[in-house]
Amino acid sequence: MATPYIVIGCPTTGGGKVISGNSSFLIESKAIACVGDKATCPKHQTVSTIISGDPYMQVFGKAAARVNDSLSCGCKLLPQQNLAVQDNGGGSSSASSSTSSKDNLSSFLSSESFGHRFQLKDQLTGNPLSNICYEIEKNGEIIHGTTDDQGFTELVTNTSAEEVTISIIYEEHQHG
């Protein structure tokens, strides 16, 4: 199941809106909101702080906020966009031994690597943009690719969190 990320202007369950974000990471030309960013809350007559986010999507060291993440007043964040989403895989798995799964998790966490696949969606219909050419720029490197049938890019990994730029390629051109 895909969960949209939160941007400035997204509504809250308390009738407010997100009012701060990180302008270095834009979704549909709006700054992404992260843990520590603010939202108004008419229900509780306060300006609340986003207190939960996606631990796997770090924007300059802060977890990116998602739909249903919490505010300090107790309200939740609601979506305004669905172009950039977090994908939790939607499946389930089981391990034959709890020790084995703990060891695997520990090994994964100690590797200190970051990775993310991005799902590209049509802004008007919300449908995945499948088999679309894209470029991802990270740390001066350009990654060329084509989205899969569900609109996902390839996995982008690194040993530290960093900003990326994603471009959809509409014109046919040579990949370098």
mmCIF file with all atom_site columns, C-alpha atoms in Angstrom:
data_model
loop_
_atom_site.group_PDB
_atom_site.id
_atom_site.type_symbol
_atom_site.label_atom_id
_atom_site.label_alt_id
_atom_site.label_comp_id
_atom_site.label_asym_id
_atom_site.label_entity_id
_atom_site.label_seq_id
_atom_site.pdbx_PDB_ins_code
_atom_site.Cartn_x
_atom_site.Cartn_y
_atom_site.Cartn_z
_atom_site.occupancy
_atom_site.B_iso_or_equiv
_atom_site.pdbx_formal_charge
_atom_site.auth_seq_id
_atom_site.auth_comp_id
_atom_site.auth_asym_id
_atom_site.auth_atom_id
_atom_site.pdbx_PDB_model_num
ATOM 1   C CA . MET A 1 1   ? 0.000  0.000   0.000   1.00 0.00 ? 1   MET A CA 1
ATOM 2   C CA . ALA A 1 2   ? 1.343  3.435   -0.908  1.00 0.00 ? 2   ALA A CA 1
ATOM 3   C CA . THR A 1 3   ? 1.175  6.299   1.575   1.00 0.00 ? 3   THR A CA 1
ATOM 4   C CA . PRO A 1 4   ? 1.488  9.889   0.261   1.00 0.00 ? 4   PRO A CA 1
ATOM 5   C CA . TYR A 1 5   ? 4.054  12.243  1.732   1.00 0.00 ? 5   TYR A CA 1
ATOM 6   C CA . ILE A 1 6   ? 2.897  15.522  3.282   1.00 0.00 ? 6   ILE A CA 1
ATOM 7   C CA . VAL A 1 7   ? 3.647  18.959  1.812   1.00 0.00 ? 7   VAL A CA 1
ATOM 8   C CA . ILE A 1 8   ? 2.946  22.534  2.878   1.00 0.00 ? 8   ILE A CA 1
ATOM 9   C CA . GLY A 1 9   ? -0.797 23.157  2.599   1.00 0.00 ? 9   GLY A CA 1
ATOM 10  C CA . CYS A 1 10  ? -1.903 19.600  3.378   1.00 0.00 ? 10  CYS A CA 1
ATOM 11  C CA . PRO A 1 11  ? -4.951 19.509  5.690   1.00 0.00 ? 11  PRO A CA 1
ATOM 12  C CA . THR A 1 12  ? -5.151 17.984  9.162   1.00 0.00 ? 12  THR A CA 1
ATOM 13  C CA . THR A 1 13  ? -7.951 16.151  10.952  1.00 0.00 ? 13  THR A CA 1
ATOM 14  C CA . GLY A 1 14  ? -8.310 19.219  13.223  1.00 0.00 ? 14  GLY A CA 1
ATOM 15  C CA . GLY A 1 15  ? -9.220 21.490  10.300  1.00 0.00 ? 15  GLY A CA 1
ATOM 16  C CA . GLY A 1 16  ? -5.778 23.065  10.021  1.00 0.00 ? 16  GLY A CA 1
ATOM 17  C CA . LYS A 1 17  ? -3.036 23.043  7.417   1.00 0.00 ? 17  LYS A CA 1
ATOM 18  C CA . VAL A 1 18  ? 0.677  22.273  7.328   1.00 0.00 ? 18  VAL A CA 1
ATOM 19  C CA . ILE A 1 19  ? 2.514  25.617  7.369   1.00 0.00 ? 19  ILE A CA 1
ATOM 20  C CA . SER A 1 20  ? 6.222  24.702  7.234   1.00 0.00 ? 20  SER A CA 1
ATOM 21  C CA . GLY A 1 21  ? 8.430  22.334  5.279   1.00 0.00 ? 21  GLY A CA 1
ATOM 22  C CA . ASN A 1 22  ? 11.830 21.840  3.650   1.00 0.00 ? 22  ASN A CA 1
ATOM 23  C CA . SER A 1 23  ? 12.007 23.781  0.377   1.00 0.00 ? 23  SER A CA 1
ATOM 24  C CA . SER A 1 24  ? 15.073 21.768  -0.688  1.00 0.00 ? 24  SER A CA 1
ATOM 25  C CA . PHE A 1 25  ? 12.747 18.811  -1.424  1.00 0.00 ? 25  PHE A CA 1
ATOM 26  C CA . LEU A 1 26  ? 9.737  19.782  -3.528  1.00 0.00 ? 26  LEU A CA 1
ATOM 27  C CA . ILE A 1 27  ? 6.737  17.689  -4.543  1.00 0.00 ? 27  ILE A CA 1
ATOM 28  C CA . GLU A 1 28  ? 4.521  19.359  -7.133  1.00 0.00 ? 28  GLU A CA 1
ATOM 29  C CA . SER A 1 29  ? 6.434  22.597  -6.367  1.00 0.00 ? 29  SER A CA 1
ATOM 30  C CA . LYS A 1 30  ? 5.553  22.402  -2.658  1.00 0.00 ? 30  LYS A CA 1
ATOM 31  C CA . ALA A 1 31  ? 8.014  21.854  0.198   1.00 0.00 ? 31  ALA A CA 1
ATOM 32  C CA . ILE A 1 32  ? 7.897  18.434  1.863   1.00 0.00 ? 32  ILE A CA 1
ATOM 33  C CA . ALA A 1 33  ? 6.997  18.425  5.574   1.00 0.00 ? 33  ALA A CA 1
ATOM 34  C CA . CYS A 1 34  ? 9.129  16.539  8.088   1.00 0.00 ? 34  CYS A CA 1
ATOM 35  C CA . VAL A 1 35  ? 9.193  15.769  11.793  1.00 0.00 ? 35  VAL A CA 1
ATOM 36  C CA . GLY A 1 36  ? 9.524  19.121  13.579  1.00 0.00 ? 36  GLY A CA 1
ATOM 37  C CA . ASP A 1 37  ? 7.585  21.105  10.970  1.00 0.00 ? 37  ASP A CA 1
ATOM 38  C CA . LYS A 1 38  ? 4.401  22.923  11.970  1.00 0.00 ? 38  LYS A CA 1
ATOM 39  C CA . ALA A 1 39  ? 0.665  22.808  11.239  1.00 0.00 ? 39  ALA A CA 1
ATOM 40  C CA . THR A 1 40  ? -2.198 24.988  12.431  1.00 0.00 ? 40  THR A CA 1
ATOM 41  C CA . CYS A 1 41  ? -4.901 23.318  14.515  1.00 0.00 ? 41  CYS A CA 1
ATOM 42  C CA . PRO A 1 42  ? -8.192 25.220  14.892  1.00 0.00 ? 42  PRO A CA 1
ATOM 43  C CA . LYS A 1 43  ? -9.669 22.282  16.836  1.00 0.00 ? 43  LYS A CA 1
ATOM 44  C CA . HIS A 1 44  ? -7.096 22.668  19.626  1.00 0.00 ? 44  HIS A CA 1
ATOM 45  C CA . GLN A 1 45  ? -6.455 26.394  18.965  1.00 0.00 ? 45  GLN A CA 1
ATOM 46  C CA . THR A 1 46  ? -2.710 25.927  18.613  1.00 0.00 ? 46  THR A CA 1
ATOM 47  C CA . VAL A 1 47  ? 0.173  25.553  16.193  1.00 0.00 ? 47  VAL A CA 1
ATOM 48  C CA . SER A 1 48  ? 1.207  21.897  16.436  1.00 0.00 ? 48  SER A CA 1
ATOM 49  C CA . THR A 1 49  ? 4.452  20.110  15.644  1.00 0.00 ? 49  THR A CA 1
ATOM 50  C CA . ILE A 1 50  ? 4.698  17.049  13.402  1.00 0.00 ? 50  ILE A CA 1
ATOM 51  C CA . ILE A 1 51  ? 5.951  14.303  15.740  1.00 0.00 ? 51  ILE A CA 1
ATOM 52  C CA . SER A 1 52  ? 6.089  11.182  13.545  1.00 0.00 ? 52  SER A CA 1
ATOM 53  C CA . GLY A 1 53  ? 7.360  10.388  10.061  1.00 0.00 ? 53  GLY A CA 1
ATOM 54  C CA . ASP A 1 54  ? 8.891  7.823   7.732   1.00 0.00 ? 54  ASP A CA 1
ATOM 55  C CA . PRO A 1 55  ? 12.136 6.534   9.286   1.00 0.00 ? 55  PRO A CA 1
ATOM 56  C CA . TYR A 1 56  ? 13.275 5.314   5.844   1.00 0.00 ? 56  TYR A CA 1
ATOM 57  C CA . MET A 1 57  ? 12.798 8.673   4.065   1.00 0.00 ? 57  MET A CA 1
ATOM 58  C CA . GLN A 1 58  ? 15.152 11.195  5.624   1.00 0.00 ? 58  GLN A CA 1
ATOM 59  C CA . VAL A 1 59  ? 15.289 14.765  4.345   1.00 0.00 ? 59  VAL A CA 1
ATOM 60  C CA . PHE A 1 60  ? 18.441 16.350  5.766   1.00 0.00 ? 60  PHE A CA 1
ATOM 61  C CA . GLY A 1 61  ? 18.246 14.089  8.812   1.00 0.00 ? 61  GLY A CA 1
ATOM 62  C CA . LYS A 1 62  ? 14.523 14.513  9.491   1.00 0.00 ? 62  LYS A CA 1
ATOM 63  C CA . ALA A 1 63  ? 11.874 11.857  8.814   1.00 0.00 ? 63  ALA A CA 1
ATOM 64  C CA . ALA A 1 64  ? 9.471  12.880  6.030   1.00 0.00 ? 64  ALA A CA 1
ATOM 65  C CA . ALA A 1 65  ? 5.857  13.178  7.195   1.00 0.00 ? 65  ALA A CA 1
ATOM 66  C CA . ARG A 1 66  ? 3.221  10.868  5.686   1.00 0.00 ? 66  ARG A CA 1
ATOM 67  C CA . VAL A 1 67  ? -0.567 10.667  5.681   1.00 0.00 ? 67  VAL A CA 1
ATOM 68  C CA . ASN A 1 68  ? -1.841 9.688   9.164   1.00 0.00 ? 68  ASN A CA 1
ATOM 69  C CA . ASP A 1 69  ? 1.377  10.716  10.912  1.00 0.00 ? 69  ASP A CA 1
ATOM 70  C CA . SER A 1 70  ? 0.740  12.525  14.195  1.00 0.00 ? 70  SER A CA 1
ATOM 71  C CA . LEU A 1 71  ? 0.789  16.118  15.367  1.00 0.00 ? 71  LEU A CA 1
ATOM 72  C CA . SER A 1 72  ? 1.666  17.127  18.926  1.00 0.00 ? 72  SER A CA 1
ATOM 73  C CA . CYS A 1 73  ? -1.989 18.098  19.531  1.00 0.00 ? 73  CYS A CA 1
ATOM 74  C CA . GLY A 1 74  ? -3.172 14.555  18.740  1.00 0.00 ? 74  GLY A CA 1
ATOM 75  C CA . CYS A 1 75  ? -4.549 15.273  15.259  1.00 0.00 ? 75  CYS A CA 1
ATOM 76  C CA . LYS A 1 76  ? -3.361 13.485  12.106  1.00 0.00 ? 76  LYS A CA 1
ATOM 77  C CA . LEU A 1 77  ? -2.049 14.634  8.731   1.00 0.00 ? 77  LEU A CA 1
ATOM 78  C CA . LEU A 1 78  ? -4.226 14.259  5.613   1.00 0.00 ? 78  LEU A CA 1
ATOM 79  C CA . PRO A 1 79  ? -3.142 14.056  1.933   1.00 0.00 ? 79  PRO A CA 1
ATOM 80  C CA . GLN A 1 80  ? -3.172 16.754  -0.709  1.00 0.00 ? 80  GLN A CA 1
ATOM 81  C CA . GLN A 1 81  ? -0.933 15.075  -3.292  1.00 0.00 ? 81  GLN A CA 1
ATOM 82  C CA . ASN A 1 82  ? -0.245 11.501  -4.348  1.00 0.00 ? 82  ASN A CA 1
ATOM 83  C CA . LEU A 1 83  ? 2.624  11.946  -6.777  1.00 0.00 ? 83  LEU A CA 1
ATOM 84  C CA . ALA A 1 84  ? 5.296  11.038  -4.215  1.00 0.00 ? 84  ALA A CA 1
ATOM 85  C CA . VAL A 1 85  ? 4.449  8.149   -1.935  1.00 0.00 ? 85  VAL A CA 1
ATOM 86  C CA . GLN A 1 86  ? 6.042  5.733   0.505   1.00 0.00 ? 86  GLN A CA 1
ATOM 87  C CA . ASP A 1 87  ? 5.540  2.113   -0.496  1.00 0.00 ? 87  ASP A CA 1
ATOM 88  C CA . ASN A 1 88  ? 5.469  -0.447  2.291   1.00 0.00 ? 88  ASN A CA 1
ATOM 89  C CA . GLY A 1 89  ? 5.391  -3.331  -0.170  1.00 0.00 ? 89  GLY A CA 1
ATOM 90  C CA . GLY A 1 90  ? 1.806  -4.273  0.598   1.00 0.00 ? 90  GLY A CA 1
ATOM 91  C CA . GLY A 1 91  ? 2.754  -7.904  1.149   1.00 0.00 ? 91  GLY A CA 1
ATOM 92  C CA . SER A 1 92  ? 3.487  -10.037 4.131   1.00 0.00 ? 92  SER A CA 1
ATOM 93  C CA . SER A 1 93  ? 6.241  -12.445 4.998   1.00 0.00 ? 93  SER A CA 1
ATOM 94  C CA . SER A 1 94  ? 7.158  -14.795 7.788   1.00 0.00 ? 94  SER A CA 1
ATOM 95  C CA . ALA A 1 95  ? 10.413 -16.205 9.079   1.00 0.00 ? 95  ALA A CA 1
ATOM 96  C CA . SER A 1 96  ? 10.887 -19.752 10.308  1.00 0.00 ? 96  SER A CA 1
ATOM 97  C CA . SER A 1 97  ? 13.001 -18.570 13.224  1.00 0.00 ? 97  SER A CA 1
ATOM 98  C CA . SER A 1 98  ? 12.678 -15.365 15.215  1.00 0.00 ? 98  SER A CA 1
ATOM 99  C CA . THR A 1 99  ? 16.425 -15.448 15.870  1.00 0.00 ? 99  THR A CA 1
ATOM 100 C CA . SER A 1 100 ? 17.086 -15.548 12.133  1.00 0.00 ? 100 SER A CA 1
ATOM 101 C CA . SER A 1 101 ? 14.850 -12.554 11.414  1.00 0.00 ? 101 SER A CA 1
ATOM 102 C CA . LYS A 1 102 ? 16.405 -10.582 14.296  1.00 0.00 ? 102 LYS A CA 1
ATOM 103 C CA . ASP A 1 103 ? 19.902 -11.315 12.952  1.00 0.00 ? 103 ASP A CA 1
ATOM 104 C CA . ASN A 1 104 ? 18.870 -10.248 9.451   1.00 0.00 ? 104 ASN A CA 1
ATOM 105 C CA . LEU A 1 105 ? 17.323 -7.023  10.750  1.00 0.00 ? 105 LEU A CA 1
ATOM 106 C CA . SER A 1 106 ? 20.386 -6.264  12.858  1.00 0.00 ? 106 SER A CA 1
ATOM 107 C CA . SER A 1 107 ? 22.647 -6.883  9.866   1.00 0.00 ? 107 SER A CA 1
ATOM 108 C CA . PHE A 1 108 ? 20.482 -4.655  7.673   1.00 0.00 ? 108 PHE A CA 1
ATOM 109 C CA . LEU A 1 109 ? 20.401 -1.805  10.214  1.00 0.00 ? 109 LEU A CA 1
ATOM 110 C CA . SER A 1 110 ? 24.140 -1.936  10.867  1.00 0.00 ? 110 SER A CA 1
ATOM 111 C CA . SER A 1 111 ? 24.932 -1.519  7.173   1.00 0.00 ? 111 SER A CA 1
ATOM 112 C CA . GLU A 1 112 ? 23.866 2.149   7.446   1.00 0.00 ? 112 GLU A CA 1
ATOM 113 C CA . SER A 1 113 ? 22.712 2.337   3.855   1.00 0.00 ? 113 SER A CA 1
ATOM 114 C CA . PHE A 1 114 ? 19.805 4.344   2.557   1.00 0.00 ? 114 PHE A CA 1
ATOM 115 C CA . GLY A 1 115 ? 17.538 3.334   -0.283  1.00 0.00 ? 115 GLY A CA 1
ATOM 116 C CA . HIS A 1 116 ? 14.270 4.406   -1.815  1.00 0.00 ? 116 HIS A CA 1
ATOM 117 C CA . ARG A 1 117 ? 12.157 3.628   -4.852  1.00 0.00 ? 117 ARG A CA 1
ATOM 118 C CA . PHE A 1 118 ? 9.938  6.437   -6.050  1.00 0.00 ? 118 PHE A CA 1
ATOM 119 C CA . GLN A 1 119 ? 6.488  5.865   -7.501  1.00 0.00 ? 119 GLN A CA 1
ATOM 120 C CA . LEU A 1 120 ? 5.600  8.318   -10.252 1.00 0.00 ? 120 LEU A CA 1
ATOM 121 C CA . LYS A 1 121 ? 1.878  9.024   -10.652 1.00 0.00 ? 121 LYS A CA 1
ATOM 122 C CA . ASP A 1 122 ? -0.306 11.092  -12.954 1.00 0.00 ? 122 ASP A CA 1
ATOM 123 C CA . GLN A 1 123 ? -1.212 14.258  -11.058 1.00 0.00 ? 123 GLN A CA 1
ATOM 124 C CA . LEU A 1 124 ? -4.798 14.349  -12.373 1.00 0.00 ? 124 LEU A CA 1
ATOM 125 C CA . THR A 1 125 ? -5.809 10.681  -12.304 1.00 0.00 ? 125 THR A CA 1
ATOM 126 C CA . GLY A 1 126 ? -3.511 9.319   -9.611  1.00 0.00 ? 126 GLY A CA 1
ATOM 127 C CA . ASN A 1 127 ? -2.654 6.390   -11.904 1.00 0.00 ? 127 ASN A CA 1
ATOM 128 C CA . PRO A 1 128 ? 0.947  5.100   -11.849 1.00 0.00 ? 128 PRO A CA 1
ATOM 129 C CA . LEU A 1 129 ? 3.145  6.298   -14.717 1.00 0.00 ? 129 LEU A CA 1
ATOM 130 C CA . SER A 1 130 ? 4.286  2.908   -15.983 1.00 0.00 ? 130 SER A CA 1
ATOM 131 C CA . ASN A 1 131 ? 7.034  2.415   -18.568 1.00 0.00 ? 131 ASN A CA 1
ATOM 132 C CA . ILE A 1 132 ? 8.008  6.112   -18.468 1.00 0.00 ? 132 ILE A CA 1
ATOM 133 C CA . CYS A 1 133 ? 11.616 7.263   -18.962 1.00 0.00 ? 133 CYS A CA 1
ATOM 134 C CA . TYR A 1 134 ? 13.084 9.202   -16.046 1.00 0.00 ? 134 TYR A CA 1
ATOM 135 C CA . GLU A 1 135 ? 16.363 10.587  -14.763 1.00 0.00 ? 135 GLU A CA 1
ATOM 136 C CA . ILE A 1 136 ? 17.366 10.706  -11.109 1.00 0.00 ? 136 ILE A CA 1
ATOM 137 C CA . GLU A 1 137 ? 20.199 13.051  -10.184 1.00 0.00 ? 137 GLU A CA 1
ATOM 138 C CA . LYS A 1 138 ? 21.972 12.239  -6.942  1.00 0.00 ? 138 LYS A CA 1
ATOM 139 C CA . ASN A 1 139 ? 25.245 13.659  -5.801  1.00 0.00 ? 139 ASN A CA 1
ATOM 140 C CA . GLY A 1 140 ? 26.137 14.771  -9.351  1.00 0.00 ? 140 GLY A CA 1
ATOM 141 C CA . GLU A 1 141 ? 25.417 11.312  -10.801 1.00 0.00 ? 141 GLU A CA 1
ATOM 142 C CA . ILE A 1 142 ? 22.595 10.808  -13.332 1.00 0.00 ? 142 ILE A CA 1
ATOM 143 C CA . ILE A 1 143 ? 20.650 7.540   -13.204 1.00 0.00 ? 143 ILE A CA 1
ATOM 144 C CA . HIS A 1 144 ? 18.565 6.794   -16.307 1.00 0.00 ? 144 HIS A CA 1
ATOM 145 C CA . GLY A 1 145 ? 15.710 4.353   -16.168 1.00 0.00 ? 145 GLY A CA 1
ATOM 146 C CA . THR A 1 146 ? 12.169 3.381   -17.043 1.00 0.00 ? 146 THR A CA 1
ATOM 147 C CA . THR A 1 147 ? 9.442  2.927   -14.442 1.00 0.00 ? 147 THR A CA 1
ATOM 148 C CA . ASP A 1 148 ? 8.026  -0.555  -13.910 1.00 0.00 ? 148 ASP A CA 1
ATOM 149 C CA . ASP A 1 149 ? 4.383  -1.588  -14.415 1.00 0.00 ? 149 ASP A CA 1
ATOM 150 C CA . GLN A 1 150 ? 3.434  0.016   -11.066 1.00 0.00 ? 150 GLN A CA 1
ATOM 151 C CA . GLY A 1 151 ? 5.246  3.283   -11.867 1.00 0.00 ? 151 GLY A CA 1
ATOM 152 C CA . PHE A 1 152 ? 8.239  2.655   -9.581  1.00 0.00 ? 152 PHE A CA 1
ATOM 153 C CA . THR A 1 153 ? 11.804 3.728   -10.296 1.00 0.00 ? 153 THR A CA 1
ATOM 154 C CA . GLU A 1 154 ? 14.746 1.473   -9.603  1.00 0.00 ? 154 GLU A CA 1
ATOM 155 C CA . LEU A 1 155 ? 16.074 1.423   -6.042  1.00 0.00 ? 155 LEU A CA 1
ATOM 156 C CA . VAL A 1 156 ? 18.341 4.408   -5.383  1.00 0.00 ? 156 VAL A CA 1
ATOM 157 C CA . THR A 1 157 ? 20.873 3.663   -2.631  1.00 0.00 ? 157 THR A CA 1
ATOM 158 C CA . ASN A 1 158 ? 23.720 5.376   -0.836  1.00 0.00 ? 158 ASN A CA 1
ATOM 159 C CA . THR A 1 159 ? 25.572 5.184   2.470   1.00 0.00 ? 159 THR A CA 1
ATOM 160 C CA . SER A 1 160 ? 24.136 8.523   3.628   1.00 0.00 ? 160 SER A CA 1
ATOM 161 C CA . ALA A 1 161 ? 20.879 10.424  3.223   1.00 0.00 ? 161 ALA A CA 1
ATOM 162 C CA . GLU A 1 162 ? 20.958 12.891  0.365   1.00 0.00 ? 162 GLU A CA 1
ATOM 163 C CA . GLU A 1 163 ? 18.761 15.026  -1.839  1.00 0.00 ? 163 GLU A CA 1
ATOM 164 C CA . VAL A 1 164 ? 17.747 13.711  -5.268  1.00 0.00 ? 164 VAL A CA 1
ATOM 165 C CA . THR A 1 165 ? 16.068 15.317  -8.273  1.00 0.00 ? 165 THR A CA 1
ATOM 166 C CA . ILE A 1 166 ? 13.691 13.270  -10.433 1.00 0.00 ? 166 ILE A CA 1
ATOM 167 C CA . SER A 1 167 ? 12.875 14.318  -13.995 1.00 0.00 ? 167 SER A CA 1
ATOM 168 C CA . ILE A 1 168 ? 10.381 12.675  -16.331 1.00 0.00 ? 168 ILE A CA 1
ATOM 169 C CA . ILE A 1 169 ? 11.792 12.474  -19.846 1.00 0.00 ? 169 ILE A CA 1
ATOM 170 C CA . TYR A 1 170 ? 9.170  13.307  -22.466 1.00 0.00 ? 170 TYR A CA 1
ATOM 171 C CA . GLU A 1 171 ? 11.406 13.676  -25.512 1.00 0.00 ? 171 GLU A CA 1
ATOM 172 C CA . GLU A 1 172 ? 13.395 10.837  -26.981 1.00 0.00 ? 172 GLU A CA 1
ATOM 173 C CA . HIS A 1 173 ? 17.104 11.365  -26.436 1.00 0.00 ? 173 HIS A CA 1
ATOM 174 C CA . GLN A 1 174 ? 20.320 9.454   -26.012 1.00 0.00 ? 174 GLN A CA 1
ATOM 175 C CA . HIS A 1 175 ? 21.079 8.117   -22.528 1.00 0.00 ? 175 HIS A CA 1
ATOM 176 C CA . GLY A 1 176 ? 24.665 8.893   -21.579 1.00 0.00 ? 176 GLY A CA 1
#
